[in-house]
Coordinates of C-alpha atoms in Angstrom, one line a residue:
X1 CA 200.1 150.1 -53.3
X2 CA 200.9 146.7 -55.0
X3 CA 199.2 147.8 -58.2
X4 CA 201.4 151.0 -58.3
X5 CA 204.6 148.9 -57.8
X6 CA 203.4 146.4 -60.6
X7 CA 202.7 149.4 -62.9
X8 CA 206.1 150.7 -62.3
X9 CA 207.7 147.3 -62.9
X10 CA 205.8 146.4 -66.1
X11 CA 204.1 149.5 -67.4
X12 CA 201.3 149.1 -69.9
X13 CA 202.1 149.3 -73.6
X14 CA 199.5 152.1 -74.0
X15 CA 201.1 154.2 -71.2
X16 CA 202.7 157.4 -72.8
X17 CA 205.1 157.9 -69.9
X18 CA 208.6 156.3 -70.2
X19 CA 209.5 153.6 -67.6
X20 CA 212.0 154.6 -64.9
X21 CA 215.7 154.4 -65.5
X22 CA 217.5 151.9 -65.3
X23 CA 215.2 149.5 -67.0
X24 CA 215.3 146.5 -69.3
X25 CA 214.1 147.4 -72.9
X26 CA 210.7 146.0 -73.7
X27 CA 210.5 142.8 -75.8
X28 CA 207.4 144.0 -77.5
X29 CA 207.5 145.8 -80.8
X30 CA 204.9 147.3 -83.0
X31 CA 204.8 146.3 -86.7
X32 CA 202.4 146.6 -89.5
X33 CA 203.8 143.7 -91.4
X34 CA 202.0 140.3 -91.3
X35 CA 204.2 137.4 -92.4
X36 CA 203.7 133.6 -92.0
X37 CA 204.9 132.5 -88.6
X38 CA 205.5 135.9 -87.3
X39 CA 204.5 137.0 -83.8
X40 CA 203.6 140.5 -84.9
X41 CA 200.4 139.6 -86.4
X42 CA 197.5 141.9 -86.7
X43 CA 194.6 141.1 -84.5
X44 CA 191.9 141.4 -87.2
X45 CA 193.5 138.7 -89.5
X46 CA 190.9 136.0 -90.1
X47 CA 191.4 132.4 -89.3
X48 CA 190.7 130.0 -92.2
X49 CA 189.8 126.4 -91.5
X50 CA 189.2 123.9 -94.3
X51 CA 187.2 120.9 -93.0
X52 CA 187.1 117.7 -94.9
X53 CA 186.1 114.1 -94.1
X54 CA 189.8 113.1 -93.2
X55 CA 191.9 116.3 -92.8
X56 CA 191.6 119.8 -91.4
X57 CA 193.8 122.6 -92.6
X58 CA 194.1 125.9 -90.7
X59 CA 196.0 129.1 -91.0
X60 CA 195.7 133.0 -91.3
X61 CA 194.5 135.0 -94.2
X62 CA 196.9 136.3 -96.7
X63 CA 199.1 133.2 -96.7
X64 CA 199.7 130.9 -99.6
X65 CA 199.5 127.7 -97.6
X66 CA 198.1 126.5 -94.3
X67 CA 200.2 126.4 -91.1
X68 CA 199.0 122.9 -90.2
X69 CA 197.2 119.9 -91.5
X70 CA 195.6 117.6 -88.9
X71 CA 194.2 114.1 -89.5
X72 CA 191.4 112.2 -87.6
X73 CA 193.1 108.8 -87.3
X74 CA 193.0 106.5 -84.4
X75 CA 196.6 107.4 -83.3
X76 CA 195.4 111.2 -83.3
X77 CA 192.6 110.4 -80.9
X78 CA 194.6 108.6 -78.2
X79 CA 194.1 109.8 -74.6
X80 CA 197.2 111.6 -72.9
X81 CA 199.6 109.0 -71.7
X82 CA 198.4 106.2 -73.8
X83 CA 201.5 104.6 -75.1
X84 CA 200.2 101.2 -75.9
X85 CA 201.2 101.5 -79.6
X86 CA 204.9 101.5 -78.6
X87 CA 204.6 98.7 -76.0
X88 CA 206.6 95.6 -76.6
X89 CA 204.7 92.8 -78.2
X90 CA 201.8 95.2 -79.1
X91 CA 200.2 94.5 -82.5
X92 CA 197.5 96.5 -84.2
X93 CA 194.2 94.9 -84.8
X94 CA 193.7 93.7 -88.3
X95 CA 190.4 95.2 -89.8
X96 CA 188.4 93.9 -92.7
X97 CA 189.1 95.5 -96.0
X98 CA 185.5 96.4 -96.4
X99 CA 185.6 98.3 -93.1
X100 CA 188.6 100.2 -93.8
X101 CA 188.6 103.9 -93.2
X102 CA 185.9 104.1 -90.6
X103 CA 188.3 105.0 -87.8
X104 CA 190.2 107.5 -90.0
X105 CA 187.1 109.4 -91.0
X106 CA 185.6 112.5 -89.4
X107 CA 182.1 111.9 -91.0
X108 CA 180.5 110.1 -93.7
X109 CA 177.8 111.2 -96.1
X110 CA 175.5 108.3 -95.0
X111 CA 174.4 109.7 -91.6
X112 CA 172.7 106.7 -90.4
X113 CA 175.8 105.2 -88.6
X114 CA 177.6 108.5 -87.8
X115 CA 178.0 109.4 -84.0
X116 CA 177.4 113.1 -84.0
X117 CA 178.7 113.2 -80.5
X118 CA 181.9 111.7 -81.4
X119 CA 182.1 114.0 -84.4
X120 CA 181.8 117.0 -82.0
X121 CA 184.5 115.7 -79.7
X122 CA 187.0 115.2 -82.6
X123 CA 186.2 118.7 -84.0
X124 CA 186.6 120.3 -80.5
X125 CA 190.0 118.5 -79.9
X126 CA 191.2 119.4 -83.3
X127 CA 190.4 123.1 -83.1
X128 CA 192.0 123.3 -79.6
X129 CA 195.2 121.7 -80.9
X130 CA 195.2 124.2 -84.0
X131 CA 194.9 127.3 -81.7
X132 CA 197.3 125.9 -78.9
X133 CA 200.0 124.4 -81.0
X134 CA 200.1 126.0 -84.3
X135 CA 198.2 129.5 -84.5
X136 CA 199.3 130.5 -80.9
X137 CA 196.5 132.9 -80.5
X138 CA 193.1 133.0 -78.6
X139 CA 190.3 131.1 -80.3
X140 CA 187.3 133.4 -80.9
X141 CA 189.4 136.7 -81.0
X142 CA 189.5 136.9 -84.8
X143 CA 186.7 136.1 -87.3
X144 CA 186.5 132.5 -88.6
X145 CA 186.1 131.5 -92.3
X146 CA 185.1 127.9 -92.6
X147 CA 185.6 126.1 -95.9
X148 CA 183.4 123.1 -96.3
X149 CA 182.0 121.1 -99.2
X150 CA 179.1 122.6 -101.0
X151 CA 176.9 119.5 -100.3
X152 CA 176.9 118.9 -96.5
X153 CA 174.1 117.2 -94.5
X154 CA 172.3 119.6 -92.2
X155 CA 172.8 117.4 -89.0
X156 CA 176.5 117.5 -89.7
X157 CA 176.6 121.2 -90.5
X158 CA 174.6 122.1 -87.4
X159 CA 177.0 119.9 -85.2
X160 CA 180.0 121.8 -86.6
X161 CA 178.5 125.3 -86.0
X162 CA 177.1 124.4 -82.7
X163 CA 180.5 123.1 -81.4
X164 CA 182.3 126.2 -82.6
X165 CA 179.8 128.7 -81.2
X166 CA 179.4 127.0 -77.9
X167 CA 183.0 126.1 -77.1
X168 CA 184.5 129.4 -78.3
X169 CA 183.2 132.9 -78.5
X170 CA 183.1 133.5 -82.1
X171 CA 181.1 136.6 -83.0
X172 CA 180.3 135.2 -86.5
X173 CA 181.4 132.3 -88.9
X174 CA 181.5 132.7 -92.5
X175 CA 181.0 129.6 -94.8
X176 CA 182.8 129.2 -98.0
X177 CA 182.2 126.3 -100.6
X178 CA 185.2 124.2 -101.6
X179 CA 184.7 124.2 -105.4
X180 CA 184.4 127.9 -105.7
X181 CA 187.4 128.5 -103.5
X182 CA 189.4 126.0 -105.6
X183 CA 188.5 128.2 -108.7
X184 CA 189.5 131.2 -106.9
X185 CA 192.9 129.6 -106.0
X186 CA 193.4 129.1 -109.6
X187 CA 192.8 132.7 -110.4
X188 CA 189.6 132.0 -112.6
X189 CA 185.9 132.9 -112.3
X190 CA 184.6 129.9 -114.2
X191 CA 185.8 126.4 -114.1
X192 CA 185.0 122.7 -113.7
X193 CA 186.3 121.5 -110.4
X194 CA 187.0 117.8 -110.2
X195 CA 187.3 116.9 -106.6
X196 CA 188.6 113.4 -106.2
X197 CA 188.0 112.9 -102.6
X198 CA 188.2 110.1 -100.0
X199 CA 184.6 109.1 -100.0
X200 CA 183.3 110.3 -103.5
X201 CA 184.2 112.2 -106.4
X202 CA 182.4 115.5 -107.0
X203 CA 182.4 117.4 -110.4
X204 CA 181.2 121.0 -110.1
X205 CA 180.6 123.4 -112.9
X206 CA 181.3 127.0 -111.5
X207 CA 180.3 130.0 -113.7
X208 CA 181.2 133.4 -112.5
X209 CA 181.5 132.0 -108.9
X210 CA 178.1 130.4 -109.1
X211 CA 177.7 126.6 -109.0
X212 CA 175.6 125.7 -111.9
X213 CA 175.8 121.8 -111.8
X214 CA 177.1 119.2 -109.5
X215 CA 177.6 115.5 -110.3
X216 CA 178.8 112.9 -107.9
X217 CA 180.2 109.4 -108.2
X218 CA 181.1 106.8 -105.6
X219 CA 184.4 106.1 -107.3
X220 CA 186.8 107.6 -104.8
X221 CA 190.2 107.2 -103.0
X222 CA 188.6 104.8 -100.4
X223 CA 187.5 102.5 -103.3
X224 CA 191.0 102.7 -104.8
X225 CA 192.6 101.8 -101.5
X226 CA 190.3 98.7 -101.1
X227 CA 190.9 97.6 -104.7
X228 CA 194.6 98.0 -104.2
X229 CA 194.6 95.8 -101.2
X230 CA 192.6 93.1 -103.0
X231 CA 195.0 93.2 -105.9
X232 CA 198.1 92.9 -103.7
X233 CA 196.6 90.1 -101.7
X234 CA 195.6 88.2 -104.9
X235 CA 199.0 88.6 -106.3
X236 CA 200.6 87.4 -103.1
X237 CA 198.5 84.4 -103.1
X238 CA 199.5 83.6 -106.7
X239 CA 203.1 83.6 -105.6
X240 CA 202.5 80.9 -103.0
X241 CA 201.6 82.9 -99.8
X242 CA 198.7 81.1 -98.3
X243 CA 197.5 83.9 -95.9
X244 CA 198.8 87.2 -96.9
X245 CA 197.8 90.2 -94.7
X246 CA 198.0 93.9 -95.3
X247 CA 197.4 96.7 -93.0
X248 CA 195.7 100.0 -93.6
X249 CA 198.8 102.1 -93.1
X250 CA 200.8 100.0 -95.5
X251 CA 198.1 100.1 -98.2
X252 CA 197.8 103.9 -97.9
X253 CA 201.5 104.3 -98.1
X254 CA 201.7 102.3 -101.3
X255 CA 198.7 104.1 -102.7
X256 CA 200.5 107.5 -102.1
X257 CA 203.9 106.4 -103.3
X258 CA 203.4 103.7 -106.1
X259 CA 199.9 104.0 -107.7
X260 CA 199.9 105.5 -111.2
X261 CA 197.7 105.6 -114.2
X262 CA 198.9 104.5 -117.7
X263 CA 199.9 107.5 -119.6
X264 CA 198.5 106.3 -123.0
X265 CA 195.3 107.6 -124.6
X266 CA 192.2 105.7 -124.6
X267 CA 189.6 105.0 -127.2
X268 CA 186.1 104.7 -125.7
X269 CA 184.0 101.8 -127.3
X270 CA 180.8 101.0 -125.4
X271 CA 182.5 101.9 -122.0
X272 CA 185.5 99.8 -122.6
X273 CA 188.8 101.3 -123.2
X274 CA 191.4 100.4 -125.8
X275 CA 195.0 101.6 -125.2
X276 CA 196.8 103.7 -127.8
X277 CA 200.2 104.6 -126.5
X278 CA 201.0 107.3 -129.1
X279 CA 198.3 109.8 -128.1
X280 CA 199.5 111.4 -124.8
X281 CA 202.4 111.6 -122.5
X282 CA 202.8 112.3 -118.9
X283 CA 205.7 113.0 -116.6
X284 CA 206.5 111.3 -113.4
X285 CA 205.5 107.9 -115.0
X286 CA 207.7 105.2 -116.6
X287 CA 209.3 106.3 -119.8
X288 CA 208.0 105.3 -123.2
X289 CA 211.0 103.1 -124.0
X290 CA 210.5 100.9 -120.9
X291 CA 207.9 98.2 -120.9
X292 CA 206.0 98.7 -117.7
X293 CA 205.1 95.1 -117.5
X294 CA 208.9 94.2 -117.0
X295 CA 209.6 96.7 -114.3
X296 CA 209.7 95.4 -110.7
X297 CA 210.0 97.1 -107.3
X298 CA 210.9 95.7 -103.9
X299 CA 209.1 96.7 -100.8
X300 CA 209.3 95.5 -97.2
X301 CA 206.2 93.6 -96.4
X302 CA 205.4 93.4 -92.6
X303 CA 205.0 90.1 -91.1
X304 CA 204.1 89.0 -87.6
X305 CA 207.6 89.5 -86.0
X306 CA 209.6 91.4 -88.6
X307 CA 209.3 92.1 -92.4
X308 CA 210.4 90.3 -95.6
X309 CA 211.5 91.7 -99.0
X310 CA 208.6 91.2 -101.6
X311 CA 209.1 91.8 -105.4
X312 CA 206.0 93.2 -107.2
X313 CA 205.6 94.4 -110.8
X314 CA 205.1 98.1 -111.3
X315 CA 202.1 97.5 -113.7
X316 CA 200.3 96.0 -110.8
X317 CA 199.8 99.3 -109.3
X318 CA 198.1 100.8 -112.4
X319 CA 195.4 98.1 -112.4
X320 CA 193.3 99.5 -109.5
X321 CA 193.3 103.0 -111.1
X322 CA 192.0 101.5 -114.4
X323 CA 189.3 99.6 -112.7
X324 CA 188.2 102.2 -110.1
X325 CA 188.4 105.6 -111.9
X326 CA 188.2 104.6 -115.6
X327 CA 185.8 101.6 -115.4
X328 CA 187.9 99.8 -117.8
X329 CA 186.4 96.5 -117.0
X330 CA 182.6 97.5 -117.1
X331 CA 180.5 98.8 -120.0
X332 CA 178.9 102.2 -119.6
X333 CA 175.3 100.8 -119.9
X334 CA 175.7 98.6 -117.0
X335 CA 176.7 101.5 -114.6
X336 CA 174.3 103.4 -112.5
X337 CA 174.0 107.2 -112.3
X338 CA 176.3 107.3 -109.3
X339 CA 178.9 104.8 -110.7
X340 CA 180.0 106.8 -113.9
X341 CA 183.8 106.8 -114.7
X342 CA 185.6 109.9 -114.1
X343 CA 185.8 111.0 -117.8
X344 CA 182.1 110.3 -118.3
X345 CA 181.3 112.3 -115.1
X346 CA 183.2 115.3 -116.4
X347 CA 181.5 115.0 -119.8
X348 CA 178.0 114.8 -118.3
X349 CA 178.8 117.9 -116.2
X350 CA 179.7 119.9 -119.2
X351 CA 177.0 118.7 -121.5
X352 CA 173.8 120.4 -120.1
X353 CA 175.5 123.7 -119.6
X354 CA 174.6 126.7 -121.7
X355 CA 176.9 127.2 -124.7
X356 CA 178.6 130.4 -123.4
X357 CA 179.1 129.0 -119.9
X358 CA 180.4 125.6 -121.2
X359 CA 182.9 127.3 -123.6
X360 CA 184.5 129.0 -120.5
X361 CA 184.3 126.0 -118.1
X362 CA 185.7 123.5 -120.5
X363 CA 188.8 125.5 -120.8
X364 CA 189.3 125.7 -117.0
X365 CA 189.3 122.2 -115.7
X366 CA 190.8 121.9 -112.2
X367 CA 191.7 118.7 -110.5
X368 CA 191.9 118.7 -106.7
X369 CA 191.6 116.3 -103.9
X370 CA 193.9 113.3 -103.0
X371 CA 193.3 111.6 -106.4
X372 CA 194.6 114.6 -108.3
X373 CA 198.2 113.6 -107.1
X374 CA 198.0 110.1 -109.0
X375 CA 200.6 110.6 -111.9
X376 CA 198.8 110.3 -115.2
X377 CA 195.1 110.3 -114.1
X378 CA 194.4 113.9 -114.9
X379 CA 195.9 113.8 -118.5
X380 CA 194.3 110.4 -119.1
X381 CA 190.8 111.9 -118.0
X382 CA 191.3 114.9 -120.2
X383 CA 192.2 112.7 -123.2
X384 CA 189.0 110.5 -122.8
X385 CA 186.8 113.6 -122.4
X386 CA 188.2 114.9 -125.6
X387 CA 187.3 111.6 -127.4
X388 CA 183.7 111.7 -126.0
X389 CA 183.4 115.2 -127.3
X390 CA 184.7 114.3 -130.7
X391 CA 182.5 111.2 -130.9
X392 CA 179.2 112.5 -129.5
X393 CA 179.5 116.2 -129.6
X394 CA 177.2 117.9 -127.0
X395 CA 174.1 116.3 -128.2
X396 CA 172.1 114.0 -125.8
X397 CA 170.9 111.8 -128.6
X398 CA 172.7 108.5 -129.1
X399 CA 172.3 105.7 -131.8
X400 CA 173.5 104.6 -135.2
X401 CA 171.1 106.8 -137.1
X402 CA 172.4 109.9 -135.2
X403 CA 175.9 108.9 -136.0
X404 CA 175.1 108.6 -139.7
X405 CA 173.4 112.0 -139.6
X406 CA 176.2 113.7 -137.8
X407 CA 178.7 112.2 -140.5
X408 CA 176.6 113.6 -143.3
X409 CA 176.5 117.0 -141.8
X410 CA 180.2 116.9 -141.3
X411 CA 180.7 116.1 -144.9
X412 CA 178.4 118.8 -146.1
X413 CA 180.1 121.3 -143.9
X414 CA 183.6 120.4 -145.2
X415 CA 182.3 120.8 -148.8
X416 CA 180.9 124.2 -148.2
X417 CA 184.0 125.3 -146.4
X418 CA 186.3 124.3 -149.2
X419 CA 184.7 126.8 -151.6
X420 CA 186.7 130.2 -152.1
X421 CA 185.1 133.2 -150.6
X422 CA 185.1 136.5 -152.4
X423 CA 185.3 138.5 -149.3
X424 CA 188.9 137.4 -148.6
X425 CA 191.9 138.2 -150.8
X426 CA 193.0 134.7 -150.8
X427 CA 190.9 131.5 -150.9
X428 CA 190.7 129.6 -147.7
X429 CA 192.3 126.1 -147.7
X430 CA 189.9 123.1 -147.7
X431 CA 188.4 122.3 -144.2
X432 CA 188.3 125.8 -142.9
X433 CA 185.2 128.2 -142.6
X434 CA 185.1 131.9 -143.3
X435 CA 183.1 132.6 -140.2
X436 CA 185.6 130.9 -137.9
X437 CA 188.4 132.8 -139.6
X438 CA 186.5 136.2 -139.1
X439 CA 186.0 135.3 -135.4
X440 CA 189.7 134.5 -135.0
X441 CA 190.6 137.9 -136.5
X442 CA 188.3 139.7 -134.2
X443 CA 189.7 137.9 -131.1
X444 CA 193.3 138.8 -132.3
X445 CA 192.4 142.4 -132.1
X446 CA 191.6 142.1 -128.4
X447 CA 194.3 142.9 -125.9
X448 CA 193.6 139.9 -123.6
X449 CA 192.0 137.1 -125.6
X450 CA 189.8 134.8 -123.6
X451 CA 190.6 131.1 -123.9
X452 CA 187.4 129.2 -124.4
X453 CA 185.9 126.4 -126.4
X454 CA 188.8 124.0 -126.1
X455 CA 189.6 121.4 -123.3
X456 CA 192.3 122.7 -121.1
X457 CA 193.5 121.8 -117.6
X458 CA 194.6 124.6 -115.1
X459 CA 196.4 124.3 -111.9
X460 CA 195.1 125.5 -108.5
X461 CA 196.6 126.2 -105.2
X462 CA 193.6 124.6 -103.6
X463 CA 190.5 125.7 -101.7
X464 CA 192.3 126.8 -98.6
X465 CA 194.5 129.3 -100.7
X466 CA 191.5 130.5 -102.5
X467 CA 189.8 131.3 -99.2
X468 CA 192.9 133.0 -97.9
X469 CA 192.9 135.2 -101.1
X470 CA 189.2 136.1 -100.5
X471 CA 189.7 136.9 -96.8
X472 CA 192.4 139.3 -97.6
X473 CA 190.0 141.4 -99.6
X474 CA 188.3 142.3 -96.4
X475 CA 184.8 141.9 -97.8
X476 CA 181.7 140.6 -96.0
X477 CA 180.7 137.0 -96.9
X478 CA 177.3 136.2 -98.2
X479 CA 176.9 133.2 -95.7
X480 CA 177.8 135.1 -92.5
X481 CA 176.2 133.3 -89.5
X482 CA 176.2 135.4 -86.3
X483 CA 176.4 133.8 -82.9
X484 CA 173.4 135.1 -81.2
X485 CA 171.0 134.4 -84.0
X486 CA 172.4 130.9 -84.5
X487 CA 172.2 129.9 -80.8
X488 CA 168.5 131.2 -80.7
X489 CA 167.1 129.2 -83.7
X490 CA 169.9 127.1 -85.1
X491 CA 169.7 126.2 -88.8
X492 CA 166.0 126.6 -88.6
X493 CA 166.4 130.4 -88.4
X494 CA 167.8 130.6 -91.9
X495 CA 165.7 132.0 -94.8
X496 CA 164.3 129.6 -97.3
X497 CA 165.4 131.6 -100.4
X498 CA 168.5 130.2 -101.9
X499 CA 171.2 132.3 -103.7
X500 CA 173.7 130.2 -105.4
X501 CA 176.4 133.0 -105.3
X502 CA 178.5 132.6 -102.2
X503 CA 181.4 135.0 -103.2
X504 CA 180.6 138.6 -102.6
X505 CA 181.1 141.2 -105.3
X506 CA 182.9 144.4 -104.4
X507 CA 180.0 146.8 -105.3
X508 CA 177.7 148.7 -103.2
X509 CA 174.8 146.5 -104.1
X510 CA 176.4 143.1 -104.8
X511 CA 175.1 139.8 -103.5
X512 CA 177.7 140.1 -100.6
X513 CA 175.9 143.0 -99.1
X514 CA 172.3 143.2 -97.6
X515 CA 170.1 146.1 -97.1
X516 CA 170.1 148.0 -93.7
X517 CA 166.7 146.9 -92.8
X518 CA 167.2 143.3 -93.6
X519 CA 170.7 142.8 -92.0
X520 CA 169.5 142.3 -88.5
X521 CA 166.2 140.5 -89.3
X522 CA 167.2 137.3 -91.1
X523 CA 170.1 135.4 -92.5
X524 CA 170.4 132.6 -95.2
X525 CA 172.5 129.4 -95.9
X526 CA 172.5 130.0 -99.6
X527 CA 173.6 126.9 -101.4
X528 CA 173.7 124.8 -98.1
X529 CA 170.0 125.3 -97.5

């Protein structure tokens, strides 16, 4: 009887009969539209989560930006009801500069000092907050697409997957690499993705959605933050302050607001950079008519009980960028393989590529990560890469004799190109080649000419937006891990064969699809294996 009364008061949405009159109109409505922030979202929309060392981005497929960005700092890990940070007389503990960032990181690539249990707790809390406060949907009801770096330690990857499968009832989880998704977010299939991250800088050459080469460097935003703190402390000591102190939050805010890179070109000479201001210009930096050394800014420097106004030169905030990312104070032959400057890292990524792949990738260089927002850093890097290409070409041979031989070949080529050719009506001007002219005419006939063979920077909406675009295509991912098979064997149940392609092709026999007999037998981790 009670069930019949409840049914008459609140009828089912699928019930065909009309509710008795009089009645309150139902607040539910059906809609096929799916807009950001709308409550009428389709149930099969995938949830996209981008997981980094310091941030987590989450949202639904088909949207141009995530709905939330969460951090893993100590303030975000407080217990409920812990208000000690706002208590009178409370002062945050001053940490050593060399240890900065450890409490603000989710993981580190060096797994020797990483507590995987703590990582599991942080991920669980962050995912719960994402669903309860921002996405407002049941966790596990929709498919999950996880965007992670293409190089991730297996213990960390196993911890992330185990936490998601054990805590929530996901049927499957699709893994997507960050560099490939950044290229897709730019609308290109081939690119060089320069990810200036928190703990390291990773340069990845992507050709037709396949990662051909990956180079890494320890020059990162964490190193920039530490160098900025040392530079500010040394400047304060020079002004007469005996014991200057700077907190992590202040240094990070100054890095986000004030750090910039000199917008001049650079001439590379043995790893050292000589400034030449007439070569390049960048917006959002001091104008060319103003001497940066004379510009000064005022900031509120916190003290023990209050704050004081401190005047600092603007040029002081460009020195850490020159030292950390451009290695202006160190010769290249004194640097290890994992300490190369940003221009040299991009050049060494392009150098070993096949000519056809290099021609496409060098015309689509994408800067992502926190360091890509530093004014002047990307144009300065592009200019120095161009200088390296003009000086050395794409040959791996270095030396004085090689330079002399290259100069002689250049003179011979210019002499031959200066002769008139009978196949053209008009003789070519000196310095041009009839073969290149013929190629340009052939390219002009094409409807959509392909830009290749020249250094060019393109903008990207980011890895999350690229994954959102891929998820809206409704295709099955190549690295699709099912719940039952992972809980039985873990990462050990994956196949050993590695396929670099992780973006499915929309064909009946593309890499994103498997045969009917192999679909239920085994699975693969592709590039993460």
